[in-house]
Short mmCIF file of C-alpha atoms in Angstrom, two decimals:
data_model
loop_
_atom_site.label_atom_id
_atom_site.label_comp_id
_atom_site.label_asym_id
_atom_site.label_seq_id
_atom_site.Cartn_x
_atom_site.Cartn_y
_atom_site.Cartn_z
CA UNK A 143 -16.22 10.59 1.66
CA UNK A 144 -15.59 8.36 4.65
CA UNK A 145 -13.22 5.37 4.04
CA UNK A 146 -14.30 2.24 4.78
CA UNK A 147 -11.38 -0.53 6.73
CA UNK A 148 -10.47 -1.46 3.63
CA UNK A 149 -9.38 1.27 2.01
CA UNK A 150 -7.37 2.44 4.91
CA UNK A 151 -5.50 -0.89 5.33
CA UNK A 152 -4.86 -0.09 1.75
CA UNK A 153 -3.79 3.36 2.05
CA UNK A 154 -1.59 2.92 5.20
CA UNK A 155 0.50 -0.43 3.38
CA UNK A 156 0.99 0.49 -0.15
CA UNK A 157 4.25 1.60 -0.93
CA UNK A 158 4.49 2.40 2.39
CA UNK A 159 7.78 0.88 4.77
CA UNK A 160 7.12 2.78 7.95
CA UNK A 161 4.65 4.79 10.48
CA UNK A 162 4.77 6.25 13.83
CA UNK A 163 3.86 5.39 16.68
CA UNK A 164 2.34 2.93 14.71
CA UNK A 165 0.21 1.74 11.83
CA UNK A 166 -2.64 0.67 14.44
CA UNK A 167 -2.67 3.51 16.20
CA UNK A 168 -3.25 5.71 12.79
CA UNK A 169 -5.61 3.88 11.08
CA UNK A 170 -8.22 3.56 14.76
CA UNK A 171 -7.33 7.58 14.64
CA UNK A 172 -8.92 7.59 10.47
CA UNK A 173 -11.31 5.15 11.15
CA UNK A 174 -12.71 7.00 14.20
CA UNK A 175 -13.55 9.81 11.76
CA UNK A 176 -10.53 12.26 13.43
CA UNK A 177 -9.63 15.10 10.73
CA UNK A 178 -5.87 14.82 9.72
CA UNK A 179 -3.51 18.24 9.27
CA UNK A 180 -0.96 16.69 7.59
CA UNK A 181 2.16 17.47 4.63
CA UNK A 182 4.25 16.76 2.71
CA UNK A 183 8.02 19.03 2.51
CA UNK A 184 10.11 19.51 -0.87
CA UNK A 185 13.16 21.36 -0.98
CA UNK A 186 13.33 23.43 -4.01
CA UNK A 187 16.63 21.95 -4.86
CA UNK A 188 15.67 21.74 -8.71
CA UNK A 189 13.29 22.80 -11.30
CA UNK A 190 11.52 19.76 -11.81
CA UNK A 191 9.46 16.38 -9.56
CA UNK A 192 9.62 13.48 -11.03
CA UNK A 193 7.35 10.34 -10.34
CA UNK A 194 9.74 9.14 -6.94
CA UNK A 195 7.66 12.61 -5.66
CA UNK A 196 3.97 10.93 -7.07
CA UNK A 197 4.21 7.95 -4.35
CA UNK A 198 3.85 11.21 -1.60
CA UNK A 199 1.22 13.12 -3.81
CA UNK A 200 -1.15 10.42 -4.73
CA UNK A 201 -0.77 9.61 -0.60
CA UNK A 202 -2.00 12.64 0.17
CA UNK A 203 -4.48 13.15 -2.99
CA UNK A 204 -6.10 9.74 -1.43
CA UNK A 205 -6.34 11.22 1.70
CA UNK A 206 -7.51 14.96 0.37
CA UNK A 207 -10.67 12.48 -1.05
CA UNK A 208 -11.35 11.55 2.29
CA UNK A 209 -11.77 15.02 3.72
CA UNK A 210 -8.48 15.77 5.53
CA UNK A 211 -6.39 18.62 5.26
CA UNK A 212 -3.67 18.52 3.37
CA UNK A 213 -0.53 21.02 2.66
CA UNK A 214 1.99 20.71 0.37
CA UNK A 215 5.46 22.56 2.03
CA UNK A 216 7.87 23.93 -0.70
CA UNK A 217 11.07 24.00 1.22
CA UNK A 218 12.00 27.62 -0.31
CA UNK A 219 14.08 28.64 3.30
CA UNK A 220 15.45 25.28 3.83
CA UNK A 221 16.56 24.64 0.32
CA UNK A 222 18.89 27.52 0.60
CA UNK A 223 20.59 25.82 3.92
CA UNK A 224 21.21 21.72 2.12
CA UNK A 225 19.38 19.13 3.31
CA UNK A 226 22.43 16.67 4.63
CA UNK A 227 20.54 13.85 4.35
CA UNK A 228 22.23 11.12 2.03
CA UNK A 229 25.21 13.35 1.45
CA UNK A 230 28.62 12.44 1.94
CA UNK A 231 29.76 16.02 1.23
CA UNK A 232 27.73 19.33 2.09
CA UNK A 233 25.53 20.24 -0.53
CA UNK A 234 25.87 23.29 -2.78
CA UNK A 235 23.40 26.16 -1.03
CA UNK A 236 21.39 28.00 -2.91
CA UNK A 237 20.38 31.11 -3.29
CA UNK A 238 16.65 32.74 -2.70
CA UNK A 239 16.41 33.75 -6.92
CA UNK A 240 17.36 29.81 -7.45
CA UNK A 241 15.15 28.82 -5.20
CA UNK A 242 12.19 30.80 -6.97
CA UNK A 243 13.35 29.86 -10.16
CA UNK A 244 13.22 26.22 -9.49
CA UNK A 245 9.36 26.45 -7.80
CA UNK A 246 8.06 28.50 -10.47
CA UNK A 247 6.74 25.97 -12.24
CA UNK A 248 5.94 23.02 -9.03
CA UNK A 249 2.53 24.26 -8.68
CA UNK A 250 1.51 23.06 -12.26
CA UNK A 251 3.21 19.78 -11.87
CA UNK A 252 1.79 18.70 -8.44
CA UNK A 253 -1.31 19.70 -9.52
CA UNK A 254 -1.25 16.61 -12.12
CA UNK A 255 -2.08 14.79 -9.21
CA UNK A 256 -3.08 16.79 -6.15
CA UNK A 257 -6.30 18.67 -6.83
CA UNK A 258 -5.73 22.27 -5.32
CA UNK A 259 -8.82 23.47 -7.36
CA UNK A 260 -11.67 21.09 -6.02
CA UNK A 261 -14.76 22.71 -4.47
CA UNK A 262 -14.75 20.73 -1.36
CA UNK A 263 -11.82 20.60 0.66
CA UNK A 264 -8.99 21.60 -1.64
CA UNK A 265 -5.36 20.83 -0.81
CA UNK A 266 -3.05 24.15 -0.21
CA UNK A 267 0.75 25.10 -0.97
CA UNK A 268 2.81 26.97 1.76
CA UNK A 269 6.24 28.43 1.36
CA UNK A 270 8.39 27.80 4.90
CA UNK A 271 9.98 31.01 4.41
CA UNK A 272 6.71 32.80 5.90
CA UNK A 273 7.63 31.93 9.09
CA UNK A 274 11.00 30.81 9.02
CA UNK A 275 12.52 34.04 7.54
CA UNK A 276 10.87 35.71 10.55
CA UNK A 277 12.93 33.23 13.83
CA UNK A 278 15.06 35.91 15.45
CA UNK A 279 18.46 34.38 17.26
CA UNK A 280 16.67 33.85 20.24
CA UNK A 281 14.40 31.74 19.04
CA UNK A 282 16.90 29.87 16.65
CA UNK A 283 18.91 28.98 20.36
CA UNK A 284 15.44 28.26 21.57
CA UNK A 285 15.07 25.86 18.89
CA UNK A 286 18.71 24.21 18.84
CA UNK A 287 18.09 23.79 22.51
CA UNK A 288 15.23 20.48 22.07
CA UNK A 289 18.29 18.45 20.16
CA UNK A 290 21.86 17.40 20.96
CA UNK A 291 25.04 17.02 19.42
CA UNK A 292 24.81 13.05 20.53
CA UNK A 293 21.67 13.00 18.38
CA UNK A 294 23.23 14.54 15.28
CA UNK A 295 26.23 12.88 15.26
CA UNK A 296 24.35 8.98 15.43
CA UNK A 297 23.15 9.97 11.73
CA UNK A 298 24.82 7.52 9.37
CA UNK A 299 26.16 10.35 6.92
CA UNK A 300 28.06 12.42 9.57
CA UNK A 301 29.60 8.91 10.93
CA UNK A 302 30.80 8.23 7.86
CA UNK A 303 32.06 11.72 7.37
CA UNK A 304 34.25 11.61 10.64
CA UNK A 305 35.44 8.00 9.35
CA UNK A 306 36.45 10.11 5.97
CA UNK A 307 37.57 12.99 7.42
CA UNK A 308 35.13 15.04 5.46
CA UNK A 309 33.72 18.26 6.95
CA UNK A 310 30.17 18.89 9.21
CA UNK A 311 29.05 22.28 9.30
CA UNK A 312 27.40 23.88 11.86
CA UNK A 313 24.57 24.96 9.53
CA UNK A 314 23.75 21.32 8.38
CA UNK A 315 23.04 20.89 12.21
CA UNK A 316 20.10 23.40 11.49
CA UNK A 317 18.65 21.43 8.88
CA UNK A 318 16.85 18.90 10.49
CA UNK A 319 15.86 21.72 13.27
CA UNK A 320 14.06 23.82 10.95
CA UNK A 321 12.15 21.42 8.89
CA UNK A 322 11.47 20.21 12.35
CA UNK A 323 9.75 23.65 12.94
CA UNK A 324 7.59 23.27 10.03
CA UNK A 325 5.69 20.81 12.21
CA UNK A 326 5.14 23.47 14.46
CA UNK A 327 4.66 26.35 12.11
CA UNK A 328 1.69 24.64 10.65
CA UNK A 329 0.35 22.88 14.01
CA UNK A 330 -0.05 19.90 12.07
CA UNK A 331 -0.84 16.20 13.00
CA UNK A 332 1.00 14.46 10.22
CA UNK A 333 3.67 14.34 8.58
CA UNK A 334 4.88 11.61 4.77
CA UNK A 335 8.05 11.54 3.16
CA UNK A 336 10.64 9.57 2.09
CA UNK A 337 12.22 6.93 4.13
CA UNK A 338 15.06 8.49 3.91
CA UNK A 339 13.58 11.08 5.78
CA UNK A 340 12.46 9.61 9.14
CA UNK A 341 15.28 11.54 11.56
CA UNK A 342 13.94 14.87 9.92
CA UNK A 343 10.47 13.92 10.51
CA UNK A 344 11.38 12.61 14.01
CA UNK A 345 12.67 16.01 14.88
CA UNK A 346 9.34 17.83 13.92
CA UNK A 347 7.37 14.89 16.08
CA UNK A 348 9.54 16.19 18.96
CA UNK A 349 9.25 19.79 18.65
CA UNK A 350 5.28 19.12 18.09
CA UNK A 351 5.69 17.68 21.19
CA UNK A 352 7.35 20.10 22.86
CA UNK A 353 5.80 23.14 21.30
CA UNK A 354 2.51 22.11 21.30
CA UNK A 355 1.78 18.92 23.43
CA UNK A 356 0.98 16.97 20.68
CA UNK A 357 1.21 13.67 18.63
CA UNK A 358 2.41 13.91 15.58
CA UNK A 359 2.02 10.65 13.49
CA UNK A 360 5.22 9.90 11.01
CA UNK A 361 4.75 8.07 7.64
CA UNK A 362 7.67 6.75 5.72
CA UNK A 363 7.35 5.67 2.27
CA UNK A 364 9.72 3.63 0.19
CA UNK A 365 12.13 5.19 -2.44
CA UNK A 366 11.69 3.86 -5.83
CA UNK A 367 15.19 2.22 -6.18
CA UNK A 368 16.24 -0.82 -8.55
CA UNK A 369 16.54 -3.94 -6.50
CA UNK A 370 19.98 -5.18 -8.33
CA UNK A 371 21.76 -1.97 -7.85
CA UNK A 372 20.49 -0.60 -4.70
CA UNK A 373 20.45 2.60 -6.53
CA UNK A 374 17.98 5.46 -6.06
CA UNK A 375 15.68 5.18 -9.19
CA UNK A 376 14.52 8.70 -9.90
CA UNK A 377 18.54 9.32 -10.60
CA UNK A 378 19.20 11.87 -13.49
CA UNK A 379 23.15 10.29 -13.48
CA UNK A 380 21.51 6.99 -13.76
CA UNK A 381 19.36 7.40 -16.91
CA UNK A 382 15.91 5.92 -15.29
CA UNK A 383 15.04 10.04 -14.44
CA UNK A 384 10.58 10.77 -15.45
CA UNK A 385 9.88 14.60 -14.72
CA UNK A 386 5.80 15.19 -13.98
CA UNK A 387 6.41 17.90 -16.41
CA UNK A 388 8.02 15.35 -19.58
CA UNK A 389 5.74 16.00 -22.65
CA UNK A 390 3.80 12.38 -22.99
CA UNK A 391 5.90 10.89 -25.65
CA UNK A 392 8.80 11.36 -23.55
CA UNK A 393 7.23 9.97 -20.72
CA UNK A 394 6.51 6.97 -22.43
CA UNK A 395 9.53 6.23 -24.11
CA UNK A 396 11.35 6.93 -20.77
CA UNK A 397 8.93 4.37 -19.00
CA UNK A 398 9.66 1.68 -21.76
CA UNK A 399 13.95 2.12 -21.01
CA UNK A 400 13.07 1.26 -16.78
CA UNK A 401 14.90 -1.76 -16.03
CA UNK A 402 12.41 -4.76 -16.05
CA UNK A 403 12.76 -5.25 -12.42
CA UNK A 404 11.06 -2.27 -11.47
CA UNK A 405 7.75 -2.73 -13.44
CA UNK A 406 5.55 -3.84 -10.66
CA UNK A 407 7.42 -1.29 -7.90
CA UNK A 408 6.70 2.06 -10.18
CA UNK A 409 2.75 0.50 -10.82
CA UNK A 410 2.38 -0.02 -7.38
CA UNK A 411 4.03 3.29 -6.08
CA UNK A 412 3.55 6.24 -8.67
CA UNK A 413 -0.21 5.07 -10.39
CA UNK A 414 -3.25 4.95 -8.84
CA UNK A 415 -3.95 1.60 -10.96
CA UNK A 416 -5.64 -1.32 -8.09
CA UNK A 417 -3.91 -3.22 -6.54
CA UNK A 418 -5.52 -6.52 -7.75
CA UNK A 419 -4.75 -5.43 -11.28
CA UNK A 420 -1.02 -4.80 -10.47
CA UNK A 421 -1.01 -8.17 -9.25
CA UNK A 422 -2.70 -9.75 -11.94
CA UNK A 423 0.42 -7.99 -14.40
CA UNK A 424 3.07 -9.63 -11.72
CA UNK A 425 1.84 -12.93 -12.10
CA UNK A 426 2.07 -12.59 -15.94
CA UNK A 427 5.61 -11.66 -15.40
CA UNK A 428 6.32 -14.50 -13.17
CA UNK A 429 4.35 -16.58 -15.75
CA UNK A 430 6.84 -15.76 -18.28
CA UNK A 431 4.94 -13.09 -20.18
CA UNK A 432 7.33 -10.55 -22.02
CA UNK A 433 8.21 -7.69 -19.65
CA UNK A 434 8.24 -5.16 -22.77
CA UNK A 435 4.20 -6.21 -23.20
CA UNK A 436 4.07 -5.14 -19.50
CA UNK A 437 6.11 -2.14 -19.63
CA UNK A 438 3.76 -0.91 -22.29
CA UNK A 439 0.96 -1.20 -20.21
CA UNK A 440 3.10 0.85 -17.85
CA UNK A 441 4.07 3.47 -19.72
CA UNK A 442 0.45 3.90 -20.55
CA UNK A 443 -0.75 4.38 -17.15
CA UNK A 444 2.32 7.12 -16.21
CA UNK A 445 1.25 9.26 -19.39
CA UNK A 446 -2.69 8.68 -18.42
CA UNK A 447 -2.00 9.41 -15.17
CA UNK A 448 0.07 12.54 -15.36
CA UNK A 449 -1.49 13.78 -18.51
CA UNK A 450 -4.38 12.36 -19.98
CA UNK A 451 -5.50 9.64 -21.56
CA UNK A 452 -6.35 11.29 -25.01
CA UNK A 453 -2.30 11.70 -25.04
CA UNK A 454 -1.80 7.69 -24.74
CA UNK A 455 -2.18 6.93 -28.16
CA UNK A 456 -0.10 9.91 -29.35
CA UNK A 457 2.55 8.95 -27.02
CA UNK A 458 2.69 5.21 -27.95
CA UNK A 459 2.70 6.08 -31.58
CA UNK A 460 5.67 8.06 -31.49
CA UNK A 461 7.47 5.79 -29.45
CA UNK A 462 6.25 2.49 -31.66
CA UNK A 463 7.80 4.73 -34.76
CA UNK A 464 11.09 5.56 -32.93
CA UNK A 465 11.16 2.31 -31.72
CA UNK A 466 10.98 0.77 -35.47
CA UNK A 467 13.20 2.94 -37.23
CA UNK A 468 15.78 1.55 -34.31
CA UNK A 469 14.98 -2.12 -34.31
CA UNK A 470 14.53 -2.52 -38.31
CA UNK A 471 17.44 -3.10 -40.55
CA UNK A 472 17.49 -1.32 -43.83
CA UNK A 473 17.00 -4.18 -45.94
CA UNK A 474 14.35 -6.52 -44.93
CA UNK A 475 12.74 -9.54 -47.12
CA UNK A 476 9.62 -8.92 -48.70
CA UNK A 477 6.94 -11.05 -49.08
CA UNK A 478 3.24 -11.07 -50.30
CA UNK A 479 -0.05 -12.89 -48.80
CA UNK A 480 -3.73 -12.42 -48.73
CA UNK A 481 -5.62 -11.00 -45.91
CA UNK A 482 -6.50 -13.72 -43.76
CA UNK A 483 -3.57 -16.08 -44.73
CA UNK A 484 -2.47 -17.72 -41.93
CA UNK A 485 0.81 -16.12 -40.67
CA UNK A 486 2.89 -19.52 -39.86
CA UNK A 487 2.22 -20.70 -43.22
CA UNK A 488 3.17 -17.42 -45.10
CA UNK A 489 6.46 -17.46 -43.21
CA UNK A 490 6.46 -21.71 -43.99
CA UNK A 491 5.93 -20.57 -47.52
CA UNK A 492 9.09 -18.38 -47.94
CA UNK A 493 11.46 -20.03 -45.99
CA UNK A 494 11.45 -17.43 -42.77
CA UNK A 495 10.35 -20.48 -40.42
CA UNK A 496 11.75 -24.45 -40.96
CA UNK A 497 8.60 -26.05 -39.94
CA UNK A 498 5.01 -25.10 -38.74
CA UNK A 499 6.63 -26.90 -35.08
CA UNK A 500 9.52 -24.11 -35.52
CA UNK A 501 7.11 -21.40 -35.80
CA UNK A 502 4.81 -22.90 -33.11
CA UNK A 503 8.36 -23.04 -30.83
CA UNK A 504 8.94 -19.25 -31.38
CA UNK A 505 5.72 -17.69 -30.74
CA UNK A 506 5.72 -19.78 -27.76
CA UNK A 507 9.16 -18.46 -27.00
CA UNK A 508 7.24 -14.70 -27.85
CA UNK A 509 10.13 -14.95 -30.58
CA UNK A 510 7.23 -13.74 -33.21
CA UNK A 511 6.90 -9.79 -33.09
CA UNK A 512 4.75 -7.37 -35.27
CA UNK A 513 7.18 -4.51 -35.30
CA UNK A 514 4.68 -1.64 -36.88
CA UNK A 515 2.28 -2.46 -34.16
CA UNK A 516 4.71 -3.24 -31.64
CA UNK A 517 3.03 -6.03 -30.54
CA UNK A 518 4.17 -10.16 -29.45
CA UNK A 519 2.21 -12.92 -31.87
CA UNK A 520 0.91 -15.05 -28.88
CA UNK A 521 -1.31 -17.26 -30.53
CA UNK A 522 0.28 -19.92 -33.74
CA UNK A 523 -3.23 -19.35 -35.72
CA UNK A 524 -2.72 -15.94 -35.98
CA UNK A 525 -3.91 -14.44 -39.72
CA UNK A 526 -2.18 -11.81 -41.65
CA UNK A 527 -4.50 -8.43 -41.25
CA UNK A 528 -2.72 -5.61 -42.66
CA UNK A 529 1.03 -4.80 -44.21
CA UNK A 530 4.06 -5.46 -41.85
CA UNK A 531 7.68 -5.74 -40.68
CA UNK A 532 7.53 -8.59 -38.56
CA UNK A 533 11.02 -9.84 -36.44
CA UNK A 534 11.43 -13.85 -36.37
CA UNK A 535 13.70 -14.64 -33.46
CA UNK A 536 16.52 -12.79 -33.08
CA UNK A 537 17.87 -11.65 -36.21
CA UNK A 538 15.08 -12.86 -38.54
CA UNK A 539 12.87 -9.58 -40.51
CA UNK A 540 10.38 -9.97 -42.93
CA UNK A 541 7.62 -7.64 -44.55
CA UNK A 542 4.37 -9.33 -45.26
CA UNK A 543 2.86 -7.38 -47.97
CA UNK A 544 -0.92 -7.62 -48.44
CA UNK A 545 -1.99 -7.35 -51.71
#
């Protein structure tokens, strides 16, 4: 399927902060119906992706749609060196049965998103140890050859190493080279990671150019990170940490603890939801609509997305349940009503709310909450439909009974 100017204006600016040469020059190379060659690189540094990984695979899925070729690179050499990168000590190498260990199971999870399977035009996985186990030492001082010292050393991480007196080794020096090489490896065209990737990616657009006499186009996208801390998002020491491979009710509740801030960045980069619907849920936040409501519809979309959506209602069930036996006290009033009562006046009745103006107040406040359903009371005519725990404000619970 050809994409139309629309769709790649789309593609090539959502939740994406940088390309090279340049945007324009990309999307007149798409548009003139040019086949891409292009990947995406993962260490094997751990068992598991999470969704930070999703904003690269649904990148690439997009583009697999449109007919170009697309590889996804499990760094199983490289991982066993340390990617440098946003270290300010040398990372722990590992060794080739970790390595294996940890991409055992990356296949299935990528696949929750990337279609390696489809009839027409399926994307691949490589391994960079087929051809970077074979470099003899000349070709490794071939390689080191295309980069100098001055370059390495300008990277913000070594600076600041020098500043602390921390050690470089000469092997983290090889990182960047031998990633680089992937480029050439695979003769590709393009190249999407991280942002905090670019100098790696740089280094492959050079050796592509050196190699092979040819362009290599380099797209940055942005990290999922919490605007008030500045922190990396998908951070296990930092609590906010979704695996592809979290069973659905996990997923969920995990979704449901993200800070509130990050609702319309983790829509926007890790579903494939439109972008006029996104927008639609960020003006209800900025129109003062309960972030929780919003986060629900969130945490829906990561467990449709990643699993299915036969497993929403499972998943939002369990978490509703957990979420109730948290929130409830152990002694809550109890009250009867008739179906169809009128909720404010039930609560008027027994002395939960001062005044029908009091209860008008709170749901406008979204101080009026069904708990079993966890669902906000947005509307003061609301009726009583079936039995429950409903929270009044802040510290207010009451169970409406229907007989």
């Amino acid at each position: 399927m050809s994409p139309d100017q629309k769709e790649i204006e789309e593609l090539l600016t959502r939740s994406i902060s940088y390309i090279f040469p340049s945007r324009e020059e990309l999307s007149s190379y798409l548009l003139g119906g040019k086949k891409l060659k292009i990947y995406l690189g993962v260490d094997a540094t751990g068992p598991e992706l999470h969704i930070g990984h999703a904003t690269n695979l649904i990148f690439l899925e997009k583009l697999r749609r449109f007919g170009h070729d697309i590889v996804l690179l499990f760094g199983d050499f490289t991982a066993r060196i340390g990617d440098p990168t946003d270290k300010g000590a040398t990372r722990t190498r590992l060794t080739e049965e970790e390595v294996l260990r940890n991409i055992k199971d990356w296949k299935s999870q990528a696949q929750k998103i990337l279609d390696f399977s489809a009839r027409d035009n399926p994307a691949q996985i490589l391994q960079n140890s087929a051809w970077l186990g074979k470099l003899s030492l000349p070709d490794v001082v071939e390689l080191a050859s295309s980069i100098t010292v001055q370059q390495m050393l300008e990277r913000d991480m070594f600076q600041k190493r020098i500043e602390e007196r921390k050690p470089i080794y000469l092997h983290e020096f090889l990182y960047p080279l031998l990633q680089g090489y992937d480029s050439v490896a695979m003769d590709v065209t393009a190249e999407v990671g991280g942002n905090d990737q670019i100098f790696n990616m740089f280094v492959g657009r050079e050796l592509q150019k050196r190699y092979h006499n040819k362009e290599k186009f380099v797209i940055a996208t942005t990290l999922l990170e919490n605007p008030k801390t500045g922190k990396k998002l998908m951070s296990k020491s930092e609590g906010s940490y979704i695996a592809l491979s979290d069973a659905p009710s996990l997923m969920y509740g995990k979704a449901m603890a993200l800070p509130d801030e990050v609702i319309v960045s983790v829509f926007t980069d890790c579903t494939f939801l439109p972008l006029e619907t996104i927008g639609a849920y960020a003006q209800m936040l900025h129109e003062g609509a309960n972030p929780r409501d919003i986060k629900m519809k969130l945490a829906r979309e990561l467990v449709k997305t990643y699993h299915s959506e036969g497993e929403v209602q499972t998943a939002e069930r369990a978490f509703v349940s957990a979420f109730q036996k948290k929130e409830t006290p152990d002694e809550v009033q109890e009250v009867t009503a008739e179906k169809g009562d009128f909720l404010g006046k039930v609560l008027l009745l027994h002395g939960v709310v001062a005044s029908n103006a009091d209860f008008r107040r709170l749901v406008k406040e979204g101080a009026v909450r069904d708990i079993d359903a966890g669902t906000k009371i947005d509307d003061h005519t609301a009726l009583v439909e079936h039995t429950a725990v409903f929270k009044i404000g802040k510290k207010r619970f009451v169970r409406i009974v229907v007989r």
